[in-house]
Tab-separated table of C-alpha atoms in Angstrom:
chain	number	residue	atom	x	y	z
A	1	MET	CA	63.195	158.852	-12.977
A	2	GLU	CA	61.211	157.103	-15.561
A	3	MET	CA	64.239	156.152	-17.519
A	4	LEU	CA	65.543	154.505	-14.538
A	5	THR	CA	62.534	153.001	-12.943
A	6	CYS	CA	61.990	149.102	-13.315
A	7	PRO	CA	58.689	148.248	-15.097
A	8	LEU	CA	58.054	145.223	-12.872
A	9	CYS	CA	58.757	146.607	-9.074
A	10	LEU	CA	57.940	150.490	-10.144
A	11	ASN	CA	61.385	151.295	-7.982
A	12	LEU	CA	64.841	152.442	-8.993
A	13	ILE	CA	66.262	150.082	-11.262
A	14	SER	CA	69.128	147.590	-9.403
A	15	GLU	CA	71.709	145.440	-11.222
A	16	PRO	CA	69.654	146.224	-14.403
A	17	ILE	CA	69.783	143.384	-17.135
A	18	SER	CA	69.171	144.344	-20.760
A	19	LEU	CA	67.349	142.184	-23.028
A	20	ALA	CA	67.820	141.795	-26.869
A	21	CYS	CA	64.765	143.824	-27.116
A	22	GLY	CA	65.692	146.676	-25.363
A	23	HIS	CA	64.137	146.608	-22.188
A	24	SER	CA	65.647	146.471	-18.927
A	25	PHE	CA	64.727	145.315	-15.580
A	26	CYS	CA	66.092	144.634	-12.084
A	27	ARG	CA	68.089	141.505	-11.720
A	28	VAL	CA	65.837	139.982	-9.160
A	29	CYS	CA	62.726	141.174	-10.961
A	30	LEU	CA	63.658	139.418	-13.969
A	31	CYS	CA	64.580	136.270	-12.378
A	32	HIS	CA	61.359	136.245	-10.338
A	33	ALA	CA	59.326	136.939	-13.847
A	34	LEU	CA	61.410	134.259	-15.950
A	35	GLN	CA	61.398	131.460	-13.271
A	36	ARG	CA	57.982	129.800	-13.705
A	37	SER	CA	57.056	131.246	-16.857
A	38	LYS	CA	57.958	130.935	-20.479
A	39	LYS	CA	61.233	132.784	-21.425
A	40	LYS	CA	59.608	136.052	-22.758
A	41	CYS	CA	60.098	139.690	-22.095
A	42	PRO	CA	57.647	140.907	-19.532
A	43	ASN	CA	57.016	143.872	-21.457
A	44	CYS	CA	56.866	143.108	-25.055
A	45	ARG	CA	56.896	139.244	-24.871
A	46	ALA	CA	59.927	138.781	-27.184
A	47	VAL	CA	61.697	135.562	-26.635
A	48	CYS	CA	64.697	135.994	-24.318
A	49	HIS	CA	66.643	132.637	-23.301
A	50	ILE	CA	68.797	133.834	-20.713
A	51	ASP	CA	69.684	133.052	-16.863
A	52	PRO	CA	69.080	136.555	-15.389
A	53	SER	CA	70.806	135.395	-12.130
A	54	THR	CA	74.314	135.233	-14.192
A	55	HIS	CA	73.505	137.538	-17.187
A	56	ALA	CA	76.067	140.545	-17.271
A	57	ALA	CA	74.481	143.774	-15.990
A	58	ASN	CA	74.231	146.802	-18.099
A	59	ILE	CA	77.066	148.781	-16.307
A	60	MET	CA	76.249	152.183	-18.104
A	61	LEU	CA	72.564	152.174	-17.090
A	62	ALA	CA	73.705	150.880	-13.541
A	63	ASN	CA	76.361	153.895	-13.301
A	64	VAL	CA	73.702	156.476	-14.036
A	65	ALA	CA	71.029	155.016	-11.629
A	66	ARG	CA	73.999	155.016	-8.829
A	67	ARG	CA	75.116	158.478	-9.450
A	68	THR	CA	71.742	160.095	-9.755
A	69	PHE	CA	70.446	158.371	-6.614
A	70	PRO	CA	73.541	157.041	-4.458
A	71	GLU	CA	71.714	156.380	-1.284
A	72	LEU	CA	68.843	154.839	-2.842
A	73	TYR	CA	70.809	152.912	-5.408
A	74	LYS	CA	72.755	151.373	-2.388
A	75	GLU	CA	69.581	150.551	-0.277
A	76	ARG	CA	68.039	148.830	-3.378
A	77	GLN	CA	71.460	146.858	-3.852
A	78	ASN	CA	71.243	145.369	-0.269
A	79	GLU	CA	67.685	144.189	-1.069
A	80	ALA	CA	68.777	142.888	-3.967
A	81	LYS	CA	71.727	140.884	-2.162
A	82	LYS	CA	69.258	139.260	-0.027
A	83	ASP	CA	66.736	137.872	-2.819
A	84	MET	CA	69.556	136.702	-4.832
A	85	SER	CA	70.865	134.529	-2.227
A	86	THR	CA	67.665	132.424	-2.900
A	87	PHE	CA	68.509	132.297	-6.427
A	88	GLU	CA	71.875	131.072	-5.989
A	89	SER	CA	70.615	127.820	-4.638
A	90	THR	CA	68.362	127.293	-7.540
A	91	LEU	CA	69.360	124.958	-10.195
A	92	PRO	CA	67.997	122.765	-13.116
A	93	ILE	CA	67.125	118.790	-12.313
A	94	PHE	CA	68.493	115.914	-14.350
A	95	PHE	CA	66.545	113.040	-13.477
A	96	TYR	CA	68.432	109.225	-13.883
A	97	ASN	CA	67.431	105.816	-12.798
A	98	ASN	CA	70.520	105.112	-10.851
A	99	VAL	CA	72.294	106.006	-7.417
A	100	LEU	CA	75.586	107.849	-7.623
A	101	PHE	CA	77.803	109.509	-4.722
A	102	PRO	CA	79.965	112.542	-4.386
A	103	GLY	CA	83.073	112.334	-6.573
A	104	SER	CA	81.511	109.788	-8.883
A	105	LEU	CA	82.070	110.685	-12.530
A	106	LEU	CA	79.109	111.198	-15.157
A	107	HIS	CA	79.155	110.570	-18.860
A	108	LEU	CA	75.861	111.436	-20.495
A	109	HIS	CA	74.635	111.511	-24.029
A	110	LEU	CA	71.650	114.027	-23.821
A	111	PHE	CA	68.852	114.201	-26.500
A	112	GLU	CA	65.558	115.069	-25.191
A	113	GLN	CA	64.638	118.529	-25.613
A	114	ARG	CA	64.443	119.590	-21.823
A	115	TYR	CA	67.790	118.569	-21.269
A	116	ARG	CA	69.234	120.453	-24.141
A	117	HIS	CA	67.973	123.578	-22.845
A	118	MET	CA	69.588	122.725	-19.279
A	119	ILE	CA	73.108	121.872	-20.603
A	120	ASN	CA	72.887	125.224	-23.032
A	121	ARG	CA	71.888	127.111	-19.793
A	122	CYS	CA	74.681	125.181	-17.499
A	123	ILE	CA	77.462	126.127	-20.044
A	124	SER	CA	76.771	129.907	-20.344
A	125	SER	CA	76.426	130.063	-16.567
A	126	ASN	CA	77.768	128.354	-13.502
A	127	ARG	CA	77.975	124.871	-15.098
A	128	LYS	CA	75.885	123.291	-12.416
A	129	PHE	CA	72.886	120.984	-12.205
A	130	ILE	CA	71.267	118.889	-9.609
A	131	TYR	CA	71.543	114.981	-10.395
A	132	LEU	CA	68.408	113.268	-8.672
A	133	PRO	CA	68.054	109.662	-8.373
A	134	ASN	CA	64.535	108.486	-9.249
A	135	PHE	CA	63.161	105.197	-10.213
A	136	SER	CA	59.437	105.931	-10.773
A	137	ASP	CA	57.693	108.882	-11.977
A	138	TYR	CA	60.866	111.526	-12.880
A	139	LYS	CA	59.423	113.973	-10.803
A	140	ALA	CA	61.260	115.905	-7.659
A	141	SER	CA	59.396	116.429	-4.337
A	142	GLU	CA	60.295	117.955	-1.203
A	143	GLY	CA	62.981	116.020	0.819
A	144	ASP	CA	64.582	113.978	-1.962
A	145	LEU	CA	68.080	113.621	-1.928
A	146	GLY	CA	70.394	114.583	-4.794
A	147	LEU	CA	73.902	115.810	-5.828
A	148	MET	CA	75.337	118.799	-6.912
A	149	ALA	CA	76.734	118.227	-10.447
A	150	HIS	CA	79.800	120.266	-11.992
A	151	VAL	CA	80.029	119.983	-15.659
A	152	ASP	CA	83.878	119.342	-16.688
A	153	GLU	CA	83.538	118.670	-20.447
A	154	CYS	CA	80.748	119.078	-22.883
A	155	GLU	CA	80.741	118.504	-26.716
A	156	PHE	CA	77.783	119.538	-28.669
A	157	LEU	CA	76.949	117.662	-31.786
A	158	PRO	CA	75.305	119.179	-35.182
A	159	ASP	CA	71.886	118.205	-34.334
A	160	GLY	CA	71.968	119.724	-30.868
A	161	ARG	CA	72.449	116.690	-28.401
A	162	ALA	CA	75.622	116.966	-26.279
A	163	LEU	CA	77.713	114.369	-24.996
A	164	LEU	CA	79.046	115.717	-21.327
A	165	LYS	CA	81.376	114.491	-18.464
A	166	ALA	CA	80.439	115.932	-15.156
A	167	THR	CA	81.893	115.244	-11.504
A	168	LEU	CA	79.345	114.695	-8.952
A	169	GLN	CA	80.164	116.849	-5.574
A	170	ASP	CA	77.994	118.008	-2.777
A	171	ARG	CA	74.642	116.298	-1.651
A	172	VAL	CA	71.654	118.315	-1.455
A	173	LYS	CA	68.056	118.247	-0.273
A	174	VAL	CA	65.204	119.285	-2.262
A	175	THR	CA	62.980	121.942	-0.603
A	176	LYS	CA	60.687	123.203	-3.685
A	177	SER	CA	60.531	122.134	-6.977
A	178	TRP	CA	58.719	123.132	-9.971
A	179	VAL	CA	58.530	122.717	-14.102
A	180	GLU	CA	59.482	125.693	-16.170
A	181	GLU	CA	56.992	126.557	-18.873
A	182	GLY	CA	58.577	126.672	-22.363
A	183	THR	CA	61.252	124.075	-21.698
A	184	GLN	CA	59.421	120.501	-22.697
A	185	GLY	CA	59.441	119.654	-19.159
A	186	LEU	CA	62.796	120.923	-17.247
A	187	ALA	CA	62.625	121.065	-13.779
A	188	TYR	CA	63.908	123.367	-11.333
A	189	CYS	CA	64.424	123.095	-7.517
A	190	THR	CA	65.683	125.036	-4.558
A	191	PHE	CA	67.817	123.121	-2.099
A	192	THR	CA	69.801	122.995	1.192
A	193	PRO	CA	73.268	121.102	1.912
A	194	TYR	CA	73.264	117.850	3.070
A	195	GLU	CA	76.024	117.285	5.441
A	196	GLU	CA	77.837	114.590	7.060
A	197	GLU	CA	77.021	114.776	10.921
A	198	ASN	CA	79.955	112.154	11.756
A	199	LYS	CA	83.328	111.865	9.886
A	200	ALA	CA	84.788	109.631	12.333
A	201	VAL	CA	85.841	105.981	11.383
A	202	ASP	CA	87.469	102.840	12.944
A	203	GLU	CA	90.976	102.631	11.869
A	204	GLN	CA	91.315	99.165	11.688
A	205	GLU	CA	87.719	98.714	10.425
A	206	LEU	CA	88.752	101.162	7.404
A	207	LYS	CA	92.149	99.516	6.869
A	208	ALA	CA	90.532	95.850	6.436
A	209	THR	CA	87.602	97.380	4.418
A	210	VAL	CA	90.552	98.984	1.921
A	211	GLN	CA	92.320	95.624	1.659
A	212	LEU	CA	89.435	93.659	0.647
A	213	SER	CA	88.406	95.903	-2.158
A	214	ASN	CA	91.847	96.610	-3.514
A	215	ALA	CA	92.262	92.384	-3.183
A	216	PHE	CA	88.897	92.070	-5.288
A	217	LEU	CA	89.676	94.729	-7.895
A	218	GLU	CA	93.585	93.461	-8.556
A	219	LYS	CA	91.939	89.744	-9.285
A	220	VAL	CA	90.885	91.342	-12.792
A	221	PRO	CA	93.197	92.637	-15.486
A	222	GLY	CA	91.857	96.420	-16.370
A	223	LEU	CA	89.134	96.597	-14.003
A	224	CYS	CA	90.884	99.239	-11.837
A	225	GLN	CA	90.714	101.233	-14.852
A	226	GLN	CA	87.120	100.750	-15.661
A	227	ILE	CA	86.372	101.652	-12.087
A	228	ALA	CA	88.228	104.701	-12.102
A	229	HIS	CA	86.520	105.866	-15.781
A	230	HIS	CA	83.102	105.424	-14.203
A	231	ILE	CA	83.291	106.399	-10.392
A	232	GLY	CA	86.466	108.060	-10.443
A	233	GLU	CA	90.077	107.693	-8.978
A	234	GLN	CA	90.256	105.981	-5.694
A	235	PRO	CA	90.896	108.539	-2.845
A	236	ASP	CA	93.359	108.188	0.031
A	237	PRO	CA	91.482	106.381	2.588
A	238	SER	CA	93.913	107.396	5.428
A	239	SER	CA	93.758	111.301	4.737
A	240	GLU	CA	90.118	111.360	3.259
A	241	PRO	CA	88.227	108.453	4.561
A	242	MET	CA	84.678	110.078	3.909
A	243	ARG	CA	85.370	110.769	0.614
A	244	TRP	CA	86.978	106.855	0.000
A	245	SER	CA	83.427	105.814	2.051
A	246	PHE	CA	81.315	107.470	-0.858
A	247	TRP	CA	83.923	105.724	-3.507
A	248	PHE	CA	83.612	102.296	-2.036
A	249	ALA	CA	79.727	102.927	-1.871
A	250	ALA	CA	79.680	103.909	-5.406
A	251	LEU	CA	81.915	100.599	-6.151
A	252	VAL	CA	79.227	98.280	-4.102
A	253	THR	CA	76.719	99.763	-6.032
A	254	THR	CA	78.177	99.420	-9.293
A	255	PHE	CA	78.774	95.364	-8.561
A	256	SER	CA	75.417	94.583	-6.483
A	257	ARG	CA	72.998	96.417	-9.165
A	258	MET	CA	71.000	97.587	-5.958
A	259	GLY	CA	68.878	99.816	-7.783
A	260	HIS	CA	66.950	102.169	-5.442
A	261	ARG	CA	68.001	100.469	-2.303
A	262	ALA	CA	71.446	102.198	-2.575
A	263	VAL	CA	69.621	105.303	-1.703
A	264	VAL	CA	70.414	104.164	2.232
A	265	LEU	CA	74.088	104.592	1.333
A	266	LEU	CA	73.425	108.208	-0.198
A	267	GLN	CA	71.335	109.027	2.840
A	268	GLU	CA	73.812	107.744	5.536
A	269	THR	CA	75.425	110.902	7.784
A	270	LYS	CA	77.749	108.846	9.544
A	271	THR	CA	81.293	107.975	7.749
A	272	CYS	CA	81.807	104.414	9.759
A	273	GLU	CA	78.025	103.525	9.648
A	274	ARG	CA	78.089	103.607	5.594
A	275	LEU	CA	81.707	101.831	5.718
A	276	LYS	CA	79.931	99.409	7.428
A	277	MET	CA	76.625	98.934	5.375
A	278	ALA	CA	78.609	99.039	2.213
A	279	LYS	CA	81.436	96.507	3.380
A	280	LYS	CA	78.509	93.841	4.340
A	281	ILE	CA	77.159	94.276	0.833
A	282	PHE	CA	80.410	93.563	-0.696
A	283	THR	CA	81.693	90.528	1.442
A	284	SER	CA	78.437	89.109	-0.089
A	285	ILE	CA	79.630	89.889	-3.348
A	286	VAL	CA	82.896	88.411	-3.067
A	287	ALA	CA	81.603	85.243	-1.653
A	288	ARG	CA	79.169	84.909	-4.584
A	289	SER	CA	82.040	85.516	-7.040
A	290	PHE	CA	83.819	82.476	-5.257
A	291	THR	CA	80.949	80.474	-5.652
A	292	ASN	CA	80.224	81.128	-9.280
A	293	SER	CA	84.189	80.952	-10.056
A	294	GLN	CA	84.047	77.041	-8.273
A	295	GLN	CA	81.076	76.199	-10.312
A	296	GLN	CA	82.614	77.432	-13.747
A	297	GLN	CA	85.550	75.339	-12.935
A	298	GLN	CA	83.659	72.259	-12.016
A	299	GLU	CA	81.650	72.653	-15.370
A	300	GLU	CA	84.582	72.941	-16.962
A	301	GLY	CA	86.161	69.634	-15.599
A	302	GLY	CA	89.385	71.649	-14.330
A	303	GLY	CA	88.218	71.239	-10.529
A	304	GLY	CA	88.479	73.767	-8.008
A	305	SER	CA	91.577	75.147	-6.846
A	306	GLY	CA	90.028	76.813	-3.726
A	307	GLN	CA	91.180	80.138	-4.938
A	308	GLU	CA	88.738	83.182	-4.664
A	309	GLN	CA	88.546	84.431	-8.165
A	310	PRO	CA	85.950	87.201	-9.384
A	311	SER	CA	84.055	86.432	-12.946
A	312	GLN	CA	85.829	88.808	-15.051
A	313	THR	CA	82.967	88.747	-17.737
A	314	SER	CA	80.348	89.919	-15.201
A	315	SER	CA	82.567	92.291	-12.943
A	316	SER	CA	83.581	94.138	-16.269
A	317	GLY	CA	80.069	94.180	-17.373
A	318	ASN	CA	78.970	95.612	-14.408
A	319	ALA	CA	81.587	98.325	-14.295
A	320	ALA	CA	81.234	99.174	-18.269
A	321	ASP	CA	77.364	100.496	-18.133
A	322	GLY	CA	77.951	102.218	-14.892
A	323	GLY	CA	75.739	100.124	-12.729
A	324	GLY	CA	72.514	101.267	-13.972
A	325	SER	CA	69.748	100.807	-16.500
A	326	SER	CA	70.314	101.909	-20.214
A	327	SER	CA	66.744	102.950	-19.994
A	328	ASN	CA	66.261	106.456	-18.863
A	329	GLU	CA	64.441	109.545	-20.010
A	330	GLY	CA	66.028	111.863	-22.118
A	331	ALA	CA	69.554	110.796	-21.686
A	332	ARG	CA	71.803	107.524	-21.603
A	333	SER	CA	74.616	106.292	-19.687
A	334	SER	CA	77.795	107.158	-22.275
A	335	SER	CA	81.225	105.789	-21.750
A	336	THR	CA	82.692	108.150	-24.271
């Protein structure tokens, strides 16, 4: 029985994880042990930078425990399933000073050590992390709103830096956060889904907003391609109005440079209200662009034709850097 006993819980080992040093522990026990402490074996303190929640179990040891104590092992597995549900909603946090939305694309150049740890763990496990907009202290608090990010592509450079492309998925709300020891400040959090309460939209209002958006984008050659690169392809508004509302909110945020004020668009749980707020902001952008165009024409002595025309330089510039500040702790927005 001793060889089948977990050194941490002193019970029959369940879903055993064996470390490089040779020691084995229950998956749940090892998750708890490594979650807030340095990545070292709880027995001999040998370094073990693994993610026990996704690491492959020791099949041979598990089979021996199952066949020797079948009823007890089944009971231990049921206990482990309940505990592991908590770890499934635990992910590392990436802080960035820009508000993005579900469906947006994220291009990053990771160079700080904590984010190098993060991306290595993501790639070797479920390829997910939490994108958390933050404009002050780069710390997570209970109730903060973020997004689940899924790594689509990642290129590691010879010196350990990483270039990645990720897609932002569902919104989540932070329930608890902490900084893991031995990672140079990598934060983790538990979270719950942040659901849309009402997906209903006014069809006429949606159609008018789509026409306004498309008319503006078509006035600048190549702008649609730049927007698609930074916030993703435009969804079909008729079949996916909620997704389109997020895409439009990302577009408005890109052009308006709203900064932390765009959080209200991310927090909104009614699709129709999000569309109204974003349209109001976008209408002011169009009006300002029209005024700037007229002034430019008058200064050049060409007169004003009265035709609405956005400024190509300013619009393209906003899209090129994703609508966020280039200064950030540990990472830069990358157009590659």
